[in-house]
Amino acid sequence: MTINKNELFKAMEVYNYSQASLARKMKIDPVTLYYVLNDKRKAGNKFINGLKLAFPDEVVKNIVLI
């Protein structure tokens, strides 16, 4: 799946998440978040589920592009 990085960065700012704190909230390795943000890896199910842990559903709908 594709991630709308602009929306993700906006949400991170609103929720005051750094990349490290977002990775902790998502329960993923910070390196995985880095790779997705830098187009070195696609977002998989674990990543999407992590977004659901870190953000409300309405925010996730804006971040995940199907």
Backbone as JSON Lines, residues from 0, in Angstrom:
{"i":0,"aa":"M","n":[0.84,-1.18,0.0],"ca":[0.0,0.0,0.0],"c":[0.88,1.24,0.0]}
{"i":1,"aa":"T","n":[0.32,2.3,-0.47],"ca":[1.05,3.56,-0.56],"c":[0.65,4.47,0.59]}
{"i":2,"aa":"I","n":[1.61,5.18,1.1],"ca":[1.39,6.1,2.21],"c":[1.48,7.53,1.7]}
{"i":3,"aa":"N","n":[0.51,8.35,2.07],"ca":[0.56,9.77,1.77],"c":[1.46,10.4,2.83]}
{"i":4,"aa":"K","n":[2.72,10.57,2.48],"ca":[3.7,11.03,3.47],"c":[3.4,12.43,3.98]}
{"i":5,"aa":"N","n":[2.87,13.29,3.12],"ca":[2.53,14.65,3.57],"c":[1.5,14.59,4.68]}
{"i":6,"aa":"E","n":[0.48,13.76,4.52],"ca":[-0.55,13.62,5.55],"c":[0.01,12.98,6.82]}
{"i":7,"aa":"L","n":[0.92,12.02,6.65],"ca":[1.53,11.39,7.8],"c":[2.36,12.4,8.59]}
{"i":8,"aa":"F","n":[3.14,13.22,7.89],"ca":[3.94,14.24,8.58],"c":[3.05,15.27,9.28]}
{"i":9,"aa":"K","n":[1.94,15.63,8.65],"ca":[0.99,16.56,9.29],"c":[0.43,15.94,10.57]}
{"i":10,"aa":"A","n":[0.04,14.68,10.5],"ca":[-0.51,14.0,11.67],"c":[0.54,13.88,12.76]}
{"i":11,"aa":"M","n":[1.78,13.6,12.37],"ca":[2.86,13.51,13.36],"c":[3.03,14.84,14.08]}
{"i":12,"aa":"E","n":[2.91,15.93,13.35],"ca":[3.04,17.25,13.95],"c":[1.88,17.53,14.92]}
{"i":13,"aa":"V","n":[0.66,17.21,14.48],"ca":[-0.52,17.43,15.32],"c":[-0.44,16.64,16.62]}
{"i":14,"aa":"Y","n":[-0.01,15.38,16.52],"ca":[0.07,14.51,17.69],"c":[1.42,14.6,18.41]}
{"i":15,"aa":"N","n":[2.27,15.51,17.9],"ca":[3.58,15.75,18.51],"c":[4.42,14.48,18.6]}
{"i":16,"aa":"Y","n":[4.45,13.7,17.5],"ca":[5.25,12.48,17.42],"c":[6.54,12.76,16.66]}
{"i":17,"aa":"S","n":[7.64,12.31,17.22],"ca":[8.87,12.2,16.46],"c":[8.81,10.87,15.72]}
{"i":18,"aa":"Q","n":[9.76,10.61,14.85],"ca":[9.76,9.31,14.19],"c":[9.93,8.18,15.2]}
{"i":19,"aa":"A","n":[10.78,8.4,16.19],"ca":[11.01,7.36,17.2],"c":[9.75,7.12,18.04]}
{"i":20,"aa":"S","n":[9.09,8.19,18.47],"ca":[7.88,8.0,19.3],"c":[6.74,7.4,18.48]}
{"i":21,"aa":"L","n":[6.65,7.77,17.2],"ca":[5.62,7.18,16.35],"c":[5.87,5.68,16.19]}
{"i":22,"aa":"A","n":[7.1,5.3,15.96],"ca":[7.44,3.88,15.82],"c":[7.06,3.12,17.09]}
{"i":23,"aa":"R","n":[7.31,3.71,18.26],"ca":[6.93,3.06,19.52],"c":[5.41,2.9,19.6]}
{"i":24,"aa":"K","n":[4.67,3.96,19.25],"ca":[3.2,3.9,19.29],"c":[2.68,2.84,18.31]}
{"i":25,"aa":"M","n":[3.35,2.73,17.15],"ca":[2.93,1.78,16.13],"c":[3.37,0.35,16.45]}
{"i":26,"aa":"K","n":[4.27,0.23,17.42],"ca":[4.84,-1.07,17.8],"c":[5.61,-1.71,16.64]}
{"i":27,"aa":"I","n":[6.39,-0.86,15.96],"ca":[7.26,-1.33,14.89],"c":[8.67,-0.83,15.16]}
{"i":28,"aa":"D","n":[9.62,-1.42,14.47],"ca":[11.0,-1.0,14.57],"c":[11.15,0.39,13.93]}
{"i":29,"aa":"P","n":[11.86,1.31,14.56],"ca":[12.07,2.63,13.95],"c":[12.69,2.56,12.56]}
{"i":30,"aa":"V","n":[13.49,1.55,12.31],"ca":[14.1,1.39,10.98],"c":[13.02,1.12,9.93]}
{"i":31,"aa":"T","n":[12.01,0.36,10.28],"ca":[10.91,0.09,9.34],"c":[10.21,1.39,8.97]}
{"i":32,"aa":"L","n":[9.94,2.22,9.96],"ca":[9.31,3.52,9.69],"c":[10.2,4.36,8.78]}
{"i":33,"aa":"Y","n":[11.48,4.39,9.08],"ca":[12.43,5.12,8.25],"c":[12.4,4.62,6.8]}
{"i":34,"aa":"Y","n":[12.43,3.31,6.62],"ca":[12.43,2.75,5.27],"c":[11.16,3.11,4.5]}
{"i":35,"aa":"V","n":[10.02,3.04,5.15],"ca":[8.76,3.39,4.47],"c":[8.76,4.87,4.11]}
{"i":36,"aa":"L","n":[9.19,5.72,5.02],"ca":[9.19,7.16,4.77],"c":[10.18,7.56,3.68]}
{"i":37,"aa":"N","n":[11.2,6.75,3.47],"ca":[12.22,7.05,2.46],"c":[12.12,6.17,1.23]}
{"i":38,"aa":"D","n":[10.94,5.58,1.03],"ca":[10.65,4.78,-0.17],"c":[11.61,3.61,-0.38]}
{"i":39,"aa":"K","n":[12.13,3.07,0.69],"ca":[12.99,1.9,0.59],"c":[12.2,0.61,0.84]}
{"i":40,"aa":"R","n":[10.97,0.77,1.31],"ca":[10.09,-0.37,1.59],"c":[8.64,0.1,1.48]}
{"i":41,"aa":"K","n":[7.78,-0.79,1.02],"ca":[6.35,-0.51,0.96],"c":[5.72,-0.76,2.33]}
{"i":42,"aa":"A","n":[4.64,-0.08,2.6],"ca":[3.91,-0.29,3.86],"c":[3.12,-1.58,3.76]}
{"i":43,"aa":"G","n":[3.31,-2.45,4.72],"ca":[2.57,-3.71,4.76],"c":[1.48,-3.66,5.81]}
{"i":44,"aa":"N","n":[0.88,-4.81,6.06],"ca":[-0.22,-4.9,7.02],"c":[0.2,-4.49,8.42]}
{"i":45,"aa":"K","n":[1.38,-4.91,8.85],"ca":[1.84,-4.55,10.19],"c":[2.0,-3.03,10.32]}
{"i":46,"aa":"F","n":[2.47,-2.4,9.28],"ca":[2.64,-0.95,9.28],"c":[1.27,-0.26,9.37]}
{"i":47,"aa":"I","n":[0.32,-0.72,8.57],"ca":[-1.02,-0.13,8.57],"c":[-1.69,-0.34,9.92]}
{"i":48,"aa":"N","n":[-1.56,-1.53,10.48],"ca":[-2.12,-1.79,11.81],"c":[-1.47,-0.88,12.85]}
{"i":49,"aa":"G","n":[-0.2,-0.62,12.69],"ca":[0.49,0.29,13.59],"c":[-0.04,1.7,13.5]}
{"i":50,"aa":"L","n":[-0.36,2.13,12.27],"ca":[-0.97,3.47,12.11],"c":[-2.29,3.55,12.86]}
{"i":51,"aa":"K","n":[-3.04,2.45,12.82],"ca":[-4.32,2.42,13.52],"c":[-4.13,2.52,15.04]}
{"i":52,"aa":"L","n":[-3.02,2.01,15.54],"ca":[-2.73,2.12,16.97],"c":[-2.36,3.57,17.34]}
{"i":53,"aa":"A","n":[-1.67,4.24,16.44],"ca":[-1.12,5.56,16.74],"c":[-2.09,6.71,16.46]}
{"i":54,"aa":"F","n":[-3.02,6.5,15.52],"ca":[-3.91,7.58,15.09],"c":[-5.36,7.11,15.05]}
{"i":55,"aa":"P","n":[-6.31,8.04,15.19],"ca":[-7.72,7.68,15.01],"c":[-8.0,7.28,13.55]}
{"i":56,"aa":"D","n":[-9.09,6.54,13.34],"ca":[-9.43,6.04,12.01],"c":[-9.52,7.13,10.95]}
{"i":57,"aa":"E","n":[-10.07,8.28,11.3],"ca":[-10.22,9.37,10.32],"c":[-8.86,9.84,9.83]}
{"i":58,"aa":"V","n":[-7.88,9.87,10.69],"ca":[-6.54,10.29,10.3],"c":[-5.9,9.23,9.4]}
{"i":59,"aa":"V","n":[-6.08,7.97,9.77],"ca":[-5.49,6.87,8.99],"c":[-6.06,6.86,7.57]}
{"i":60,"aa":"K","n":[-7.33,7.15,7.42],"ca":[-7.95,7.18,6.08],"c":[-7.28,8.19,5.18]}
{"i":61,"aa":"N","n":[-6.77,9.28,5.74],"ca":[-6.08,10.29,4.94],"c":[-4.64,9.89,4.62]}
{"i":62,"aa":"I","n":[-4.07,9.04,5.45],"ca":[-2.66,8.66,5.28],"c":[-2.51,7.49,4.29]}
{"i":63,"aa":"V","n":[-3.39,6.5,4.38],"ca":[-3.25,5.29,3.57],"c":[-3.99,5.48,2.24]}
{"i":64,"aa":"L","n":[-3.25,5.3,1.15],"ca":[-3.84,5.41,-0.19],"c":[-4.03,4.02,-0.75]}
{"i":65,"aa":"I","n":[-5.26,3.68,-1.02],"ca":[-5.57,2.34,-1.52],"c":[-5.65,2.36,-3.03]}
